Coordinates of C-alpha atoms in Angstrom, one line a residue:
M1 CA -89.2 3.6 -81.1
T2 CA -89.5 4.7 -77.6
Y3 CA -86.4 5.3 -75.4
P4 CA -86.0 5.4 -71.7
P5 CA -86.3 8.9 -70.3
N6 CA -82.7 9.0 -69.2
A7 CA -81.0 7.4 -72.2
P8 CA -78.4 9.6 -73.9
A9 CA -79.5 11.1 -77.2
A10 CA -76.3 10.2 -79.0
S11 CA -76.7 6.6 -78.4
A12 CA -80.2 6.7 -79.7
A13 CA -79.2 8.5 -82.8
Q14 CA -76.4 6.0 -83.6
G15 CA -78.6 3.0 -83.0
T16 CA -76.3 1.5 -80.4
T17 CA -77.3 -0.3 -77.2
A18 CA -76.5 1.9 -74.1
A19 CA -74.7 0.3 -71.1
P20 CA -76.9 0.1 -68.1
A21 CA -76.4 3.1 -65.7
R22 CA -74.4 2.3 -62.5
P23 CA -76.0 3.4 -59.3
A24 CA -74.3 6.4 -57.6
P25 CA -72.5 5.6 -54.4
A26 CA -74.4 6.1 -51.3
V27 CA -73.4 9.2 -49.4
P28 CA -73.9 9.3 -45.7
A29 CA -76.4 11.7 -44.6
Q30 CA -73.9 13.4 -42.3
A31 CA -71.4 13.9 -45.1
T32 CA -74.1 15.4 -47.2
Q33 CA -75.1 17.8 -44.6
A34 CA -71.7 18.6 -42.8
G35 CA -68.9 18.0 -45.3
P36 CA -66.2 15.2 -45.4
A37 CA -66.0 12.5 -42.7
P38 CA -63.4 13.2 -39.8
A39 CA -60.1 11.1 -39.7
A40 CA -60.1 8.1 -37.4
A41 CA -58.9 8.7 -33.8
P42 CA -55.3 7.4 -33.0
P43 CA -55.1 4.4 -30.7
P44 CA -54.5 5.2 -27.0
V45 CA -50.8 5.5 -26.0
T46 CA -49.7 2.7 -23.6
P47 CA -47.7 4.2 -20.7
G48 CA -44.1 2.8 -20.1
A49 CA -43.1 0.6 -17.3
W50 CA -41.5 3.5 -15.4
A51 CA -44.6 5.6 -15.7
E52 CA -46.8 2.7 -14.6
G53 CA -44.5 2.2 -11.6
R54 CA -44.8 5.8 -10.6
E55 CA -48.5 5.7 -10.9
M56 CA -48.7 2.5 -8.8
L57 CA -46.5 4.2 -6.2
R58 CA -48.7 7.2 -6.2
R59 CA -51.8 5.2 -5.8
A60 CA -50.2 3.0 -3.1
A61 CA -49.1 6.1 -1.2
T62 CA -52.7 7.2 -0.8
T63 CA -53.6 4.2 1.4
E64 CA -52.0 3.1 4.7
P65 CA -51.3 -0.5 3.5
G66 CA -49.6 0.9 0.4
R67 CA -47.5 3.2 2.5
L68 CA -46.5 0.4 4.8
R69 CA -45.3 -1.7 1.8
I70 CA -43.2 1.2 0.5
L71 CA -41.8 1.7 4.0
G72 CA -40.9 -2.0 4.2
A73 CA -39.1 -1.9 0.9
V74 CA -37.1 1.2 1.8
L75 CA -36.1 -0.3 5.1
A76 CA -35.0 -3.6 3.6
L77 CA -33.0 -1.7 0.9
L78 CA -31.3 0.5 3.4
V79 CA -30.3 -2.3 5.7
V80 CA -29.0 -4.5 2.9
A81 CA -27.1 -1.6 1.5
F82 CA -25.5 -0.9 4.9
G83 CA -24.4 -4.5 5.3
A84 CA -23.0 -4.7 1.7
V85 CA -21.1 -1.4 1.9
T86 CA -19.7 -2.2 5.3
A87 CA -18.5 -5.6 4.1
Y88 CA -16.9 -4.1 1.0
E89 CA -15.1 -1.2 2.8
V90 CA -13.9 -3.3 5.7
A91 CA -12.7 -6.0 3.4
D92 CA -10.8 -3.4 1.4
R93 CA -9.1 -2.0 4.6
A94 CA -8.3 -5.5 5.8
S95 CA -6.6 -6.2 2.5
Y96 CA -4.4 -3.2 2.9
A97 CA -3.6 -4.1 6.5
D98 CA -2.7 -7.6 5.3
D99 CA -0.4 -6.0 2.7
V100 CA 1.3 -4.0 5.4
V101 CA 2.1 -7.1 7.4
G102 CA 2.8 -9.6 4.6
R103 CA 4.0 -7.6 1.6
S104 CA 4.9 -3.9 1.9
Q105 CA 6.9 -4.0 5.1
P106 CA 8.8 -7.2 4.2
L107 CA 9.7 -5.8 0.8
S108 CA 10.9 -2.6 2.5
A109 CA 13.0 -4.6 4.9
D110 CA 14.3 -6.7 2.0
A111 CA 15.3 -3.6 0.0
A112 CA 17.2 -2.3 3.1
D113 CA 18.9 -5.7 3.3
I114 CA 19.9 -5.5 -0.4
Y115 CA 21.5 -2.2 0.3
R116 CA 23.2 -3.5 3.4
S117 CA 24.5 -6.6 1.6
L118 CA 25.9 -4.7 -1.3
A119 CA 27.5 -2.0 0.9
D120 CA 29.0 -4.7 3.2
A121 CA 30.3 -6.6 0.2
D122 CA 32.1 -3.5 -1.1
A123 CA 33.6 -2.7 2.3
T124 CA 34.7 -6.4 2.7
A125 CA 36.3 -6.5 -0.7
A126 CA 38.3 -3.4 0.1
S127 CA 39.3 -4.9 3.5
G128 CA 40.5 -8.0 1.8
F129 CA 42.4 -6.0 -0.8
L130 CA 44.2 -4.2 2.0
A131 CA 45.2 -7.5 3.7
G132 CA 47.5 -8.2 0.8
P133 CA 47.8 -10.8 -1.9
Q134 CA 46.4 -13.6 0.2
E135 CA 43.1 -12.5 1.8
S136 CA 41.7 -14.6 4.5
E137 CA 39.1 -17.3 3.9
Q138 CA 36.8 -15.5 6.4
V139 CA 36.9 -12.3 4.3
R140 CA 36.2 -14.2 1.1
K141 CA 33.2 -16.0 2.7
R142 CA 31.7 -12.8 4.0
Y143 CA 32.0 -11.2 0.6
A144 CA 30.4 -14.2 -1.1
D145 CA 27.6 -14.4 1.4
D146 CA 26.8 -10.7 0.9
I147 CA 26.6 -11.1 -2.9
A148 CA 24.5 -14.3 -2.5
T149 CA 22.1 -12.5 -0.1
A150 CA 21.7 -9.6 -2.4
S151 CA 21.1 -11.8 -5.4
R152 CA 18.5 -13.9 -3.6
L153 CA 16.6 -10.9 -2.3
L154 CA 16.6 -9.3 -5.8
V155 CA 14.9 -12.5 -7.1
K156 CA 12.4 -12.3 -4.2
A157 CA 11.7 -8.6 -4.8
A158 CA 11.2 -9.1 -8.5
A159 CA 8.6 -11.8 -7.9
S160 CA 6.6 -9.5 -5.5
T161 CA 6.6 -6.2 -7.4
D162 CA 4.7 -4.9 -10.5
A163 CA 6.5 -5.4 -13.7
D164 CA 6.0 -1.7 -14.8
G165 CA 6.6 0.0 -11.5
D166 CA 9.5 2.1 -10.2
S167 CA 10.7 -0.9 -8.1
A168 CA 10.9 -3.1 -11.2
R169 CA 13.2 -0.6 -13.0
E170 CA 15.5 -0.4 -10.0
I171 CA 15.6 -4.2 -9.7
A172 CA 16.6 -4.3 -13.4
T173 CA 19.4 -1.9 -12.8
L174 CA 20.7 -3.9 -9.9
S175 CA 20.5 -7.1 -11.9
E176 CA 22.4 -5.5 -14.7
Y177 CA 25.3 -3.9 -12.8
L178 CA 25.8 -6.6 -10.1
P179 CA 27.6 -9.0 -12.4
R180 CA 29.8 -6.1 -13.7
Y181 CA 30.8 -5.3 -10.1
T182 CA 31.7 -8.8 -9.2
G183 CA 33.7 -9.1 -12.4
L184 CA 35.7 -6.0 -11.5
I185 CA 36.3 -7.3 -8.0
E186 CA 37.7 -10.6 -9.4
R187 CA 40.0 -8.7 -11.7
A188 CA 41.2 -6.6 -8.8
R189 CA 41.9 -9.7 -6.7
A190 CA 43.8 -11.4 -9.6
A191 CA 46.0 -8.3 -10.1
N192 CA 46.5 -8.0 -6.3
R193 CA 47.6 -11.6 -6.0
Q194 CA 50.2 -10.9 -8.7
G195 CA 51.4 -7.8 -7.0
L196 CA 50.3 -5.5 -9.9
P197 CA 49.3 -1.9 -9.0
L198 CA 46.5 -2.3 -11.6
G199 CA 44.5 -4.1 -8.8
G200 CA 43.9 -0.8 -7.0
A201 CA 42.6 0.7 -10.1
Y202 CA 40.1 -2.1 -10.7
L203 CA 39.0 -1.9 -7.0
R204 CA 38.4 1.9 -7.3
Y205 CA 36.5 1.3 -10.6
A206 CA 34.4 -1.4 -8.9
N207 CA 33.7 1.0 -6.0
L208 CA 32.6 3.6 -8.6
T209 CA 30.2 1.1 -10.0
M210 CA 28.9 0.3 -6.6
S211 CA 28.6 3.9 -5.4
R212 CA 27.2 5.4 -8.6
Q213 CA 25.0 2.6 -9.9
L214 CA 24.3 -0.2 -7.4
L215 CA 23.9 1.6 -4.1
P216 CA 21.8 4.5 -5.6
A217 CA 19.5 2.0 -7.3
A218 CA 19.2 0.0 -4.0
E219 CA 18.5 3.2 -2.1
R220 CA 15.8 4.2 -4.6
L221 CA 14.3 0.7 -4.3
Y222 CA 14.2 1.1 -0.6
A223 CA 12.5 4.5 -0.9
A224 CA 9.9 3.1 -3.4
E225 CA 9.0 0.2 -1.2
T226 CA 8.9 2.4 1.9
E227 CA 6.6 4.8 0.1
R228 CA 4.3 1.9 -0.8
L229 CA 4.4 0.8 2.8
H230 CA 3.2 4.2 3.9
Q231 CA 0.4 4.2 1.2
D232 CA -0.8 0.8 2.3
D233 CA -0.7 1.9 5.9
D234 CA -2.7 5.1 5.2
E235 CA -5.3 3.1 3.2
A236 CA -5.7 0.6 6.0
R237 CA -6.2 3.2 8.7
A238 CA -8.7 5.4 6.7
W239 CA -12.1 5.5 8.4
P240 CA -15.0 3.8 6.4
V241 CA -16.9 7.1 6.2
L242 CA -19.6 5.8 3.8
S243 CA -20.4 2.7 6.0
L244 CA -20.6 4.9 9.1
A245 CA -22.9 7.4 7.4
L246 CA -25.1 4.7 5.9
G247 CA -25.3 3.0 9.3
L248 CA -26.4 6.1 11.1
L249 CA -29.0 6.9 8.3
T250 CA -30.4 3.3 8.5
L251 CA -30.7 3.5 12.3
A252 CA -32.4 6.9 12.1
V253 CA -35.0 5.6 9.5
L254 CA -35.6 2.5 11.7
V255 CA -36.2 4.7 14.7
W256 CA -38.5 7.0 12.7
A257 CA -40.5 4.0 11.4
Q258 CA -41.0 2.6 14.9
R259 CA -42.1 6.1 16.2
R260 CA -44.5 6.3 13.2
N261 CA -45.9 2.9 14.1
Y262 CA -46.4 3.9 17.7
L263 CA -48.2 7.1 16.8
R264 CA -50.6 5.3 14.4
T265 CA -51.2 2.2 16.4
N266 CA -50.4 3.2 20.0
R267 CA -48.2 0.1 20.2
V268 CA -44.8 0.7 21.9
F269 CA -42.8 -2.0 20.2
N270 CA -42.7 -3.8 16.8
R271 CA -40.6 -6.9 17.3
G272 CA -39.4 -7.1 13.7
L273 CA -38.4 -3.4 13.5
L274 CA -36.8 -3.7 17.0
A275 CA -34.7 -6.7 16.0
A276 CA -33.7 -4.9 12.8
S277 CA -32.6 -1.9 14.8
A278 CA -30.7 -4.0 17.2
S279 CA -28.9 -5.8 14.4
C280 CA -27.9 -2.6 12.7
L281 CA -26.7 -1.1 16.0
V282 CA -24.5 -4.2 16.7
A283 CA -23.0 -4.0 13.2
L284 CA -22.4 -0.2 13.6
L285 CA -20.8 -0.6 17.0
W286 CA -18.7 -3.6 15.8
L287 CA -17.5 -1.5 12.8
I288 CA -16.5 1.4 15.1
A289 CA -14.8 -0.8 17.7
A290 CA -13.0 -3.0 15.1
H291 CA -11.7 -0.2 13.0
G292 CA -10.7 1.8 16.1
L293 CA -8.6 -1.2 17.3
A294 CA -7.2 -1.7 13.8
R295 CA -6.1 2.0 13.7
A296 CA -4.6 1.8 17.2
G297 CA -2.6 -1.3 16.2
L298 CA -1.4 0.2 13.0
N299 CA -0.6 3.6 14.7
D300 CA 1.4 1.7 17.3
A301 CA 3.2 -0.2 14.5
R302 CA 4.1 3.0 12.7
A303 CA 5.2 5.0 15.8
H304 CA 7.1 2.2 17.6
G305 CA 8.2 0.1 14.7
Q306 CA 7.9 1.5 11.2
D307 CA 9.5 4.9 12.0
S308 CA 12.2 3.2 14.2
L309 CA 13.0 0.7 11.4
Q310 CA 13.4 3.5 8.9
V311 CA 15.9 5.5 11.1
L312 CA 17.8 2.3 12.0
N313 CA 18.2 1.4 8.4
E314 CA 19.5 4.9 7.7
A315 CA 22.0 4.4 10.5
R316 CA 23.2 1.1 9.2
I317 CA 23.5 2.5 5.7
S318 CA 25.6 5.4 7.0
S319 CA 27.9 3.0 8.9
L320 CA 28.4 0.9 5.8
K321 CA 29.3 3.9 3.7
A322 CA 31.7 5.1 6.3
R323 CA 33.5 1.8 6.4
A324 CA 33.8 1.5 2.6
N325 CA 35.1 5.1 2.3
E326 CA 37.6 4.5 5.2
N327 CA 39.0 1.5 3.4
L328 CA 39.2 3.2 0.0
A329 CA 40.9 6.2 1.6
V330 CA 43.8 3.9 2.5
V331 CA 43.8 2.1 -0.9
A332 CA 43.7 5.4 -2.9
R333 CA 46.3 7.1 -0.6
G334 CA 45.1 10.6 -1.5
A335 CA 44.9 9.9 -5.3
V336 CA 41.2 10.8 -5.4
L337 CA 40.3 14.4 -4.4
T338 CA 37.1 16.3 -3.9
E339 CA 35.7 18.4 -6.7
D340 CA 37.5 21.5 -5.4
G341 CA 40.8 19.5 -5.4
K342 CA 41.6 20.3 -1.7
L343 CA 40.6 17.3 0.3
D344 CA 40.8 13.5 0.0
K345 CA 37.4 12.5 -1.4
Y346 CA 37.1 9.2 0.5
E347 CA 38.2 10.7 3.8
S348 CA 35.7 13.5 3.3
D349 CA 33.0 11.1 2.6
Y350 CA 33.9 9.0 5.6
T351 CA 33.5 12.1 7.8
G352 CA 30.1 12.9 6.4
S353 CA 28.8 9.3 6.8
M354 CA 29.9 9.2 10.4
G355 CA 28.1 12.4 11.0
M356 CA 24.9 11.0 9.5
L357 CA 25.4 7.8 11.7
S358 CA 25.5 9.9 14.8
T359 CA 22.3 11.8 13.8
A360 CA 20.5 8.6 13.0
L361 CA 21.5 7.0 16.3
D362 CA 20.2 10.0 18.3
A363 CA 16.9 9.8 16.4
S364 CA 16.7 6.0 17.0
A365 CA 17.3 6.5 20.8
R366 CA 14.4 9.0 20.9
L367 CA 12.1 6.6 19.2
A368 CA 13.0 3.6 21.3
D369 CA 10.2 3.0 23.8
D370 CA 11.7 0.3 26.1
A371 CA 15.0 -0.8 27.6
E372 CA 15.4 -3.7 25.3
G373 CA 15.3 -1.3 22.3
R374 CA 17.6 1.3 23.8
A375 CA 20.3 -1.1 25.0
P376 CA 21.8 -1.9 21.5
L377 CA 21.6 1.7 20.5
T378 CA 23.6 2.8 23.5
E379 CA 26.2 0.1 22.6
A380 CA 26.2 1.2 19.0
A381 CA 26.8 4.9 20.0
A382 CA 29.7 3.9 22.3
R383 CA 31.3 1.7 19.6
A384 CA 30.9 4.5 17.0
G385 CA 32.8 6.8 19.4
E386 CA 35.6 4.2 19.6
W387 CA 35.6 3.9 15.9
R388 CA 36.3 7.6 15.5
E389 CA 39.1 7.5 17.9
R390 CA 40.8 4.5 16.2
H391 CA 40.3 6.1 12.8
T392 CA 42.0 9.3 14.0
K393 CA 44.9 7.2 15.3
A394 CA 45.2 5.3 12.0
R395 CA 45.2 8.5 10.0
E396 CA 48.0 9.9 12.2
L397 CA 50.1 6.8 11.7
D398 CA 49.5 6.8 8.0
D399 CA 50.4 10.5 7.7
A400 CA 53.6 9.8 9.7
G401 CA 54.6 7.1 7.2
D402 CA 53.9 4.1 9.4
F403 CA 51.7 2.3 6.9
T404 CA 52.0 -1.1 8.6
R405 CA 50.7 0.0 12.0
A406 CA 48.1 2.1 10.2
M407 CA 46.8 -1.0 8.4
E408 CA 46.7 -2.8 11.8
K409 CA 44.4 0.0 13.1
I410 CA 42.1 -0.4 10.0
I411 CA 41.9 -4.1 9.4
G412 CA 43.4 -5.7 12.5
S413 CA 41.5 -8.3 14.5
T414 CA 41.7 -6.3 17.8
E415 CA 41.4 -2.6 18.6
S416 CA 40.9 -1.7 15.0
T417 CA 38.3 0.3 13.1
G418 CA 37.1 -2.9 11.4
Q419 CA 36.3 -4.4 14.8
S420 CA 34.4 -1.2 15.8
F421 CA 32.5 -1.3 12.6
D422 CA 31.5 -4.9 13.1
Q423 CA 30.4 -4.1 16.7
V424 CA 28.3 -1.1 15.5
D425 CA 26.7 -3.2 12.7
A426 CA 25.9 -6.1 15.1
A427 CA 24.3 -3.7 17.6
L428 CA 22.2 -2.1 14.9
G429 CA 21.2 -5.5 13.7
R430 CA 19.9 -6.4 17.2
A431 CA 18.0 -3.1 17.4
L432 CA 16.5 -3.7 14.0
A433 CA 15.4 -7.2 15.0
H434 CA 13.7 -5.9 18.1
E435 CA 11.9 -3.1 16.3
Q436 CA 10.9 -5.6 13.5
D437 CA 9.3 -7.8 16.1
E438 CA 7.4 -4.9 17.7
F439 CA 6.2 -3.7 14.3
T440 CA 5.0 -7.2 13.3
R441 CA 3.1 -7.7 16.6
A442 CA 1.4 -4.3 16.5
A443 CA 0.5 -4.6 12.8
E444 CA -0.8 -8.1 13.1
S445 CA -3.0 -7.0 16.1
G446 CA -4.4 -4.2 13.9
R447 CA -5.1 -6.5 11.0
D448 CA -6.7 -9.2 13.2
A449 CA -9.1 -6.7 14.7
L450 CA -10.9 -6.6 11.3
T451 CA -11.2 -10.4 11.0
G452 CA -14.7 -11.6 10.6
L453 CA -16.3 -8.2 10.3
P454 CA -17.0 -8.2 6.5
L455 CA -18.9 -11.5 6.8
G456 CA -20.5 -10.5 10.1
A457 CA -21.7 -7.2 8.6
A458 CA -23.2 -9.0 5.5
V459 CA -25.0 -11.6 7.7
L460 CA -26.4 -8.9 10.1
G461 CA -27.6 -6.8 7.1
V462 CA -29.5 -9.7 5.6
F463 CA -31.0 -10.7 9.0
A464 CA -32.0 -7.1 9.7
A465 CA -33.7 -6.8 6.3
G466 CA -35.7 -9.9 7.0
C467 CA -36.7 -8.6 10.4
A468 CA -37.8 -5.2 9.0
V469 CA -39.9 -6.9 6.4
T470 CA -41.4 -9.2 9.0
G471 CA -42.2 -6.3 11.2
V472 CA -44.0 -4.4 8.5
N473 CA -45.9 -7.5 7.3
R474 CA -47.1 -7.9 10.9
R475 CA -48.6 -4.5 10.7
L476 CA -50.1 -5.1 7.3
S477 CA -51.8 -8.3 8.5
E478 CA -54.1 -6.1 10.6
Y479 CA -55.7 -4.7 7.4
R480 CA -56.7 -8.1 6.0

């Protein structure tokens, strides 16, 4: 038996049929000659959008049409940004100016009126107590009107202040202690009508509640609202530096673009770029003029209204304190002494309050800038002088044991310290009304100077951007 030349010998010896041989895999000639085949190359990396954008800008910057397109985009962006920033900053300052006129200053004035109403109610209650068991209907009405005014203004202030601010805490204190005070006054009146000496104790305790709780809280409320008025005024008067800087930069770039256009084309004007420059210049000049007028109005309101109002309110507060202490000095009759135990506390406090009244009147006279404002201050100073003289006479009569005539000098209808106090208070009220009118007119003038500028700046910015793009496109059309 003959076997194939390549058949295995073992298969032949065992008599089995051998499986056909499999052909060896084909080996590439290169592998045979140079070793294993190299790995497949990785797919090309696709550049990101940012990289593609940079590359497009780089390629565009190499040609004049591309550079013009970039210039047009930059000009449009700058002009729109100038208009938007100007509109935002001016609207912000106009909002603060509106707060000065419509919120901050009225709240400050209301806080001063709250203090005035409370202090006047305390002085009136003491005067009614001194009049005897049957106080007059006029005194009772004045006291009731003061309490009603304070309560109404507290509700108004609570509706206009932040719930978690300092003012809200002071309003809460006033709302808590005012009913306590009025309850003590009613007890004092009831005891006084019955001729019980306990009425004087209730009146002094009511005064302690007023002087230690209510009036300090009202004074802090006035200080907080006045501070907010100053903050709003400062914000309204602050120059819009970013808008001015951006406006100057935009104008500089527009001028440079037109000069570049002139150097490359020998054309003096590009109508689109010229219109864009004019629009930006109008917006910038409008911004400077309007904000300058607004600052002038607000400065005038502060110098000739706001500062005067603050000093006049201090004068009125001092006169109210003096009147309350004067009445209580008669009620207590030396029972309450200063901490060193040497002087009558209420008499000492009266003297200090009258000194502060004189200082405030002098300061108000220096701030008054017209005859109408100075006239009531002159009258208030004269009446304050009469008040001192009458008070001195009343104290002499009281010290001499003539209590009846001393009371006549304190609470009488004519030639009394009460009459002098009413005249001082009325004169200060007229001065406050005059300064309030001056403040309102000046502040409204400053606020109104900004009217229309935010919208005007936005419209001019969009218009200028369109003109800039049109001017650049006009130049681009020459390359087509």
